[in-house]
GROMACS .gro file of C-alpha atoms in nm:
model
  314
    1UNK     CA    1  11.286  10.570   5.370
    2UNK     CA    2  11.050  10.270   5.355
    3UNK     CA    3  10.840  10.173   5.654
    4UNK     CA    4  10.942   9.869   5.859
    5UNK     CA    5  10.683   9.678   6.063
    6UNK     CA    6  10.768   9.488   6.379
    7UNK     CA    7  10.524   9.220   6.496
    8UNK     CA    8  10.510   9.116   6.862
    9UNK     CA    9  10.331   8.871   7.091
   10UNK     CA   10  10.332   9.007   7.450
   11UNK     CA   11  10.296   8.655   7.593
   12UNK     CA   12  10.620   8.541   7.434
   13UNK     CA   13  10.826   8.844   7.345
   14UNK     CA   14  11.009   9.059   7.601
   15UNK     CA   15  10.911   9.421   7.638
   16UNK     CA   16  11.089   9.618   7.363
   17UNK     CA   17  11.311   9.905   7.479
   18UNK     CA   18  11.093  10.160   7.302
   19UNK     CA   19  10.767  10.051   7.472
   20UNK     CA   20  10.780  10.256   7.793
   21UNK     CA   21  10.902  10.571   7.612
   22UNK     CA   22  10.608  10.524   7.373
   23UNK     CA   23  10.365  10.492   7.662
   24UNK     CA   24  10.507  10.805   7.824
   25UNK     CA   25  10.499  11.018   7.509
   26UNK     CA   26  10.164  10.893   7.377
   27UNK     CA   27   9.990  10.891   7.715
   28UNK     CA   28   9.895  10.522   7.695
   29UNK     CA   29   9.716  10.421   8.014
   30UNK     CA   30   9.774  10.124   8.246
   31UNK     CA   31   9.604   9.874   8.016
   32UNK     CA   32   9.906   9.921   7.787
   33UNK     CA   33  10.165   9.811   8.046
   34UNK     CA   34  10.355   9.520   7.891
   35UNK     CA   35  10.286   9.281   8.178
   36UNK     CA   36   9.914   9.362   8.152
   37UNK     CA   37   9.915   9.296   7.778
   38UNK     CA   38  10.095   8.967   7.843
   39UNK     CA   39   9.814   8.866   8.081
   40UNK     CA   40   9.544   8.940   7.819
   41UNK     CA   41   9.548   8.584   7.686
   42UNK     CA   42   9.625   8.417   7.353
   43UNK     CA   43   9.557   8.551   7.005
   44UNK     CA   44   9.665   8.903   7.096
   45UNK     CA   45   9.916   9.075   6.872
   46UNK     CA   46  10.096   9.405   6.840
   47UNK     CA   47  10.222   9.569   6.524
   48UNK     CA   48  10.467   9.861   6.542
   49UNK     CA   49  10.568  10.066   6.241
   50UNK     CA   50  10.914  10.227   6.224
   51UNK     CA   51  11.022  10.495   5.979
   52UNK     CA   52  11.398  10.479   6.006
   53UNK     CA   53  11.486  10.534   6.370
   54UNK     CA   54  11.140  10.673   6.452
   55UNK     CA   55  10.845  10.477   6.581
   56UNK     CA   56  10.547  10.620   6.389
   57UNK     CA   57  10.251  10.388   6.464
   58UNK     CA   58  10.139  10.101   6.685
   59UNK     CA   59   9.826   9.886   6.713
   60UNK     CA   60   9.707   9.591   6.914
   61UNK     CA   61   9.446   9.340   6.801
   62UNK     CA   62   9.285   9.012   6.890
   63UNK     CA   63   9.194   8.735   6.644
   64UNK     CA   64   8.842   8.601   6.693
   65UNK     CA   65   8.633   8.383   6.460
   66UNK     CA   66   8.836   8.477   6.155
   67UNK     CA   67   8.837   8.851   6.217
   68UNK     CA   68   9.127   9.063   6.344
   69UNK     CA   69   8.970   9.305   6.594
   70UNK     CA   70   9.182   9.619   6.645
   71UNK     CA   71   9.080   9.717   6.996
   72UNK     CA   72   9.244   9.816   7.322
   73UNK     CA   73   9.244   9.513   7.555
   74UNK     CA   74   8.980   9.542   7.824
   75UNK     CA   75   8.855   9.888   7.729
   76UNK     CA   76   8.616  10.035   7.475
   77UNK     CA   77   8.692  10.386   7.600
   78UNK     CA   78   9.022  10.418   7.414
   79UNK     CA   79   9.141  10.321   7.066
   80UNK     CA   80   9.356  10.017   7.002
   81UNK     CA   81   9.620  10.208   6.810
   82UNK     CA   82   9.842  10.515   6.809
   83UNK     CA   83   9.983  10.712   6.514
   84UNK     CA   84  10.242  10.987   6.542
   85UNK     CA   85  10.114  11.196   6.250
   86UNK     CA   86   9.743  11.218   6.168
   87UNK     CA   87   9.833  11.343   5.818
   88UNK     CA   88   9.974  10.995   5.747
   89UNK     CA   89   9.680  10.798   5.886
   90UNK     CA   90   9.591  10.626   5.557
   91UNK     CA   91   9.949  10.507   5.506
   92UNK     CA   92  10.002  10.405   5.867
   93UNK     CA   93   9.668  10.228   5.913
   94UNK     CA   94   9.754  10.025   5.602
   95UNK     CA   95  10.097   9.929   5.736
   96UNK     CA   96   9.951   9.837   6.077
   97UNK     CA   97   9.679   9.626   5.918
   98UNK     CA   98   9.930   9.429   5.711
   99UNK     CA   99  10.145   9.374   6.018
  100UNK     CA  100   9.856   9.245   6.226
  101UNK     CA  101   9.751   9.003   5.952
  102UNK     CA  102  10.109   8.875   5.940
  103UNK     CA  103  10.106   8.829   6.319
  104UNK     CA  104   9.814   8.588   6.322
  105UNK     CA  105   9.878   8.382   6.007
  106UNK     CA  106   9.530   8.236   6.039
  107UNK     CA  107   9.265   8.235   5.769
  108UNK     CA  108   9.116   8.581   5.811
  109UNK     CA  109   8.801   8.734   5.671
  110UNK     CA  110   8.928   9.086   5.736
  111UNK     CA  111   9.022   9.345   5.993
  112UNK     CA  112   8.775   9.537   6.208
  113UNK     CA  113   8.895   9.873   6.336
  114UNK     CA  114   8.695  10.007   6.628
  115UNK     CA  115   8.660  10.336   6.817
  116UNK     CA  116   8.745  10.560   6.522
  117UNK     CA  117   8.640  10.922   6.502
  118UNK     CA  118   8.500  11.052   6.172
  119UNK     CA  119   8.834  11.171   6.034
  120UNK     CA  120   9.001  10.842   6.118
  121UNK     CA  121   8.719  10.641   5.959
  122UNK     CA  122   8.756  10.847   5.641
  123UNK     CA  123   9.128  10.765   5.627
  124UNK     CA  124   9.053  10.412   5.505
  125UNK     CA  125   9.040  10.368   5.129
  126UNK     CA  126   8.929  10.096   4.892
  127UNK     CA  127   8.665   9.837   4.974
  128UNK     CA  128   8.541   9.884   5.329
  129UNK     CA  129   8.227   9.885   5.543
  130UNK     CA  130   8.175  10.171   5.789
  131UNK     CA  131   7.917  10.174   6.067
  132UNK     CA  132   7.842  10.410   6.354
  133UNK     CA  133   7.883  10.247   6.696
  134UNK     CA  134   7.808  10.362   7.049
  135UNK     CA  135   7.939  10.714   7.120
  136UNK     CA  136   8.219  10.787   7.364
  137UNK     CA  137   8.128  10.990   7.673
  138UNK     CA  138   8.382  11.254   7.777
  139UNK     CA  139   8.366  11.534   8.030
  140UNK     CA  140   8.601  11.832   7.992
  141UNK     CA  141   8.679  11.983   8.334
  142UNK     CA  142   8.571  12.346   8.297
  143UNK     CA  143   8.501  12.441   8.659
  144UNK     CA  144   8.719  12.527   8.959
  145UNK     CA  145   8.523  12.306   9.197
  146UNK     CA  146   8.245  12.049   9.225
  147UNK     CA  147   7.984  12.319   9.286
  148UNK     CA  148   8.066  12.468   8.946
  149UNK     CA  149   7.996  12.134   8.778
  150UNK     CA  150   7.670  12.090   8.970
  151UNK     CA  151   7.549  12.430   8.851
  152UNK     CA  152   7.567  12.309   8.490
  153UNK     CA  153   7.315  12.030   8.556
  154UNK     CA  154   6.938  12.053   8.562
  155UNK     CA  155   6.778  12.160   8.890
  156UNK     CA  156   6.628  11.815   8.942
  157UNK     CA  157   6.957  11.634   8.880
  158UNK     CA  158   7.145  11.876   9.106
  159UNK     CA  159   6.888  11.833   9.382
  160UNK     CA  160   6.899  11.454   9.350
  161UNK     CA  161   7.280  11.439   9.373
  162UNK     CA  162   7.290  11.664   9.677
  163UNK     CA  163   7.011  11.472   9.849
  164UNK     CA  164   7.191  11.145   9.786
  165UNK     CA  165   7.520  11.284   9.916
  166UNK     CA  166   7.353  11.400  10.238
  167UNK     CA  167   7.185  11.063  10.290
  168UNK     CA  168   7.509  10.873  10.241
  169UNK     CA  169   7.695  11.113  10.472
  170UNK     CA  170   7.447  11.019  10.748
  171UNK     CA  171   7.508  10.647  10.688
  172UNK     CA  172   7.738  10.552  10.974
  173UNK     CA  173   7.789  10.206  10.826
  174UNK     CA  174   7.953  10.337  10.510
  175UNK     CA  175   8.292  10.498  10.448
  176UNK     CA  176   8.377  10.672  10.120
  177UNK     CA  177   8.739  10.715  10.009
  178UNK     CA  178   8.973  10.720   9.710
  179UNK     CA  179   9.327  10.604   9.646
  180UNK     CA  180   9.541  10.350   9.459
  181UNK     CA  181   9.344  10.042   9.357
  182UNK     CA  182   9.632   9.818   9.462
  183UNK     CA  183   9.558   9.905   9.826
  184UNK     CA  184   9.217   9.736   9.802
  185UNK     CA  185   9.129   9.368   9.835
  186UNK     CA  186   9.160   9.243   9.476
  187UNK     CA  187   8.921   8.951   9.529
  188UNK     CA  188   8.649   9.182   9.659
  189UNK     CA  189   8.702   9.436   9.383
  190UNK     CA  190   8.694   9.173   9.107
  191UNK     CA  191   8.378   9.031   9.264
  192UNK     CA  192   8.209   9.371   9.240
  193UNK     CA  193   8.318   9.409   8.876
  194UNK     CA  194   8.179   9.066   8.787
  195UNK     CA  195   7.840   9.152   8.939
  196UNK     CA  196   7.810   9.462   8.724
  197UNK     CA  197   7.927   9.275   8.412
  198UNK     CA  198   7.651   9.020   8.466
  199UNK     CA  199   7.389   9.292   8.517
  200UNK     CA  200   7.487   9.522   8.228
  201UNK     CA  201   7.581   9.293   7.943
  202UNK     CA  202   7.476   9.535   7.671
  203UNK     CA  203   7.620   9.743   7.385
  204UNK     CA  204   7.927   9.949   7.465
  205UNK     CA  205   8.025   9.744   7.768
  206UNK     CA  206   8.389   9.686   7.852
  207UNK     CA  207   8.505   9.347   7.716
  208UNK     CA  208   8.509   9.074   7.978
  209UNK     CA  209   8.867   8.991   8.073
  210UNK     CA  210   9.012   8.710   8.284
  211UNK     CA  211   9.064   8.731   8.659
  212UNK     CA  212   9.439   8.703   8.597
  213UNK     CA  213   9.430   9.008   8.370
  214UNK     CA  214   9.225   9.205   8.622
  215UNK     CA  215   9.467   9.119   8.903
  216UNK     CA  216   9.762   9.234   8.695
  217UNK     CA  217   9.587   9.558   8.600
  218UNK     CA  218   9.464   9.637   8.952
  219UNK     CA  219   9.817   9.589   9.090
  220UNK     CA  220   9.942   9.872   8.866
  221UNK     CA  221  10.002  10.192   9.067
  222UNK     CA  222   9.856  10.394   8.778
  223UNK     CA  223   9.509  10.252   8.852
  224UNK     CA  224   9.309  10.443   9.110
  225UNK     CA  225   8.972  10.384   9.273
  226UNK     CA  226   8.686  10.584   9.419
  227UNK     CA  227   8.524  10.339   9.657
  228UNK     CA  228   8.290  10.267   9.948
  229UNK     CA  229   8.351  10.028  10.239
  230UNK     CA  230   8.141   9.910  10.528
  231UNK     CA  231   8.266   9.936  10.886
  232UNK     CA  232   8.433   9.594  10.854
  233UNK     CA  233   8.636   9.722  10.555
  234UNK     CA  234   8.445   9.514  10.304
  235UNK     CA  235   8.406   9.680   9.965
  236UNK     CA  236   8.050   9.784   9.885
  237UNK     CA  237   8.107   9.970   9.555
  238UNK     CA  238   8.390  10.117   9.349
  239UNK     CA  239   8.488  10.298   9.032
  240UNK     CA  240   8.831  10.206   8.899
  241UNK     CA  241   9.015  10.478   8.707
  242UNK     CA  242   9.300  10.446   8.459
  243UNK     CA  243   9.500  10.752   8.555
  244UNK     CA  244   9.649  10.986   8.297
  245UNK     CA  245   9.822  11.326   8.325
  246UNK     CA  246   9.530  11.499   8.151
  247UNK     CA  247   9.242  11.261   8.072
  248UNK     CA  248   9.188  10.973   8.318
  249UNK     CA  249   8.947  10.703   8.207
  250UNK     CA  250   8.669  10.579   8.437
  251UNK     CA  251   8.710  10.209   8.366
  252UNK     CA  252   8.503   9.972   8.580
  253UNK     CA  253   8.207  10.019   8.811
  254UNK     CA  254   8.108   9.748   9.056
  255UNK     CA  255   7.861   9.742   9.345
  256UNK     CA  256   7.679   9.508   9.580
  257UNK     CA  257   7.300   9.503   9.546
  258UNK     CA  258   7.104   9.661   9.830
  259UNK     CA  259   6.984   9.315   9.935
  260UNK     CA  260   7.346   9.216  10.011
  261UNK     CA  261   7.466   9.522  10.198
  262UNK     CA  262   7.486   9.769   9.912
  263UNK     CA  263   7.323  10.109   9.897
  264UNK     CA  264   7.092  10.274   9.647
  265UNK     CA  265   7.224  10.553   9.423
  266UNK     CA  266   7.593  10.480   9.486
  267UNK     CA  267   7.667  10.499   9.111
  268UNK     CA  268   7.560  10.863   9.105
  269UNK     CA  269   7.746  10.950   9.423
  270UNK     CA  270   8.054  10.768   9.295
  271UNK     CA  271   8.025  10.965   8.972
  272UNK     CA  272   8.009  11.288   9.174
  273UNK     CA  273   8.312  11.190   9.382
  274UNK     CA  274   8.509  11.094   9.071
  275UNK     CA  275   8.438  11.434   8.915
  276UNK     CA  276   8.547  11.598   9.241
  277UNK     CA  277   8.871  11.396   9.241
  278UNK     CA  278   8.949  11.497   8.881
  279UNK     CA  279   8.886  11.865   8.960
  280UNK     CA  280   9.108  11.852   9.269
  281UNK     CA  281   9.381  11.675   9.069
  282UNK     CA  282   9.362  11.950   8.802
  283UNK     CA  283   9.286  11.708   8.520
  284UNK     CA  284   9.174  11.843   8.182
  285UNK     CA  285   8.882  11.605   8.171
  286UNK     CA  286   8.745  11.256   8.229
  287UNK     CA  287   8.676  10.983   7.976
  288UNK     CA  288   8.359  10.805   8.088
  289UNK     CA  289   8.367  10.533   7.826
  290UNK     CA  290   8.068  10.380   7.652
  291UNK     CA  291   7.719  10.273   7.748
  292UNK     CA  292   7.455  10.444   7.967
  293UNK     CA  293   7.463  10.732   7.718
  294UNK     CA  294   7.150  10.908   7.846
  295UNK     CA  295   7.263  10.889   8.209
  296UNK     CA  296   7.608  11.026   8.133
  297UNK     CA  297   7.468  11.305   7.913
  298UNK     CA  298   7.239  11.414   8.198
  299UNK     CA  299   7.545  11.426   8.423
  300UNK     CA  300   7.723  11.666   8.188
  301UNK     CA  301   7.913  11.440   7.948
  302UNK     CA  302   7.958  11.509   7.579
  303UNK     CA  303   7.886  11.215   7.349
  304UNK     CA  304   8.143  11.189   7.070
  305UNK     CA  305   8.048  10.987   6.758
  306UNK     CA  306   8.250  10.672   6.703
  307UNK     CA  307   8.274  10.437   6.407
  308UNK     CA  308   8.389  10.088   6.316
  309UNK     CA  309   8.546  10.011   5.978
  310UNK     CA  310   8.577   9.659   5.837
  311UNK     CA  311   8.830   9.601   5.560
  312UNK     CA  312   8.911   9.279   5.369
  313UNK     CA  313   9.262   9.129   5.372
  314UNK     CA  314   9.502   9.327   5.152
   0.00000   0.00000   0.00000
């Protein structure tokens, strides 16, 4: 049976009946909720490939400066597509690419596929340009408790984390907690995220999204946070986490500078607390995204090679 491609615009089209079942079966995180995609702004498109009654592939992309960028909205830590059968990647990537080009109908120079592993990059045929990009940091959970993780680190790193934890525990003006992100003040949390975006505007960073998109995402009950407040309940720092049954994704980090009521070393303590949360929740691992490769490797992450492939219109 021939493949059929459905092309959608989340800003204009209603959520298709197969979308939530796809999210459930494929483990697509909160950034893939239809209302969050609809808030991602113009020039976003979705292509879905059907083989008879079966949905076999899906991709989302944004048109920018003549190029169709296949990327997950607001996250470099996950791919912008899903395929049901890796043995059909060449066929399905081709069908998705044609569908996305049809969605935009603009003059396009080509399609840029991001966050591919080596096997996926090799699935593209014909004229193409392949480049290595920033690796993806992941941390399989292989220990029964936080102490087990700490024992895998160097003595100096272990000592530093424990010293920082003791110092913060003595700080009577700071309260550490975790829970649903939608229970936090969205304005404060977005403000923290914006500070970090301005400070770390380098390779591998999460794409800057609108305040409206962030509000929609942070209202989703599938988004969690590991955070710090002062005694007046003002947010001082936070990690946001896109929850997942097996592999949650540490999404955003935001913090006040020490000169404005923040604390030193909160990133490392927040990292430690996030690992502890994942262990307690019996997750298989954590996706730590891209950027700060050396820091994440020293904290026990594995760095997985990732590639981008540019292909001309076909």
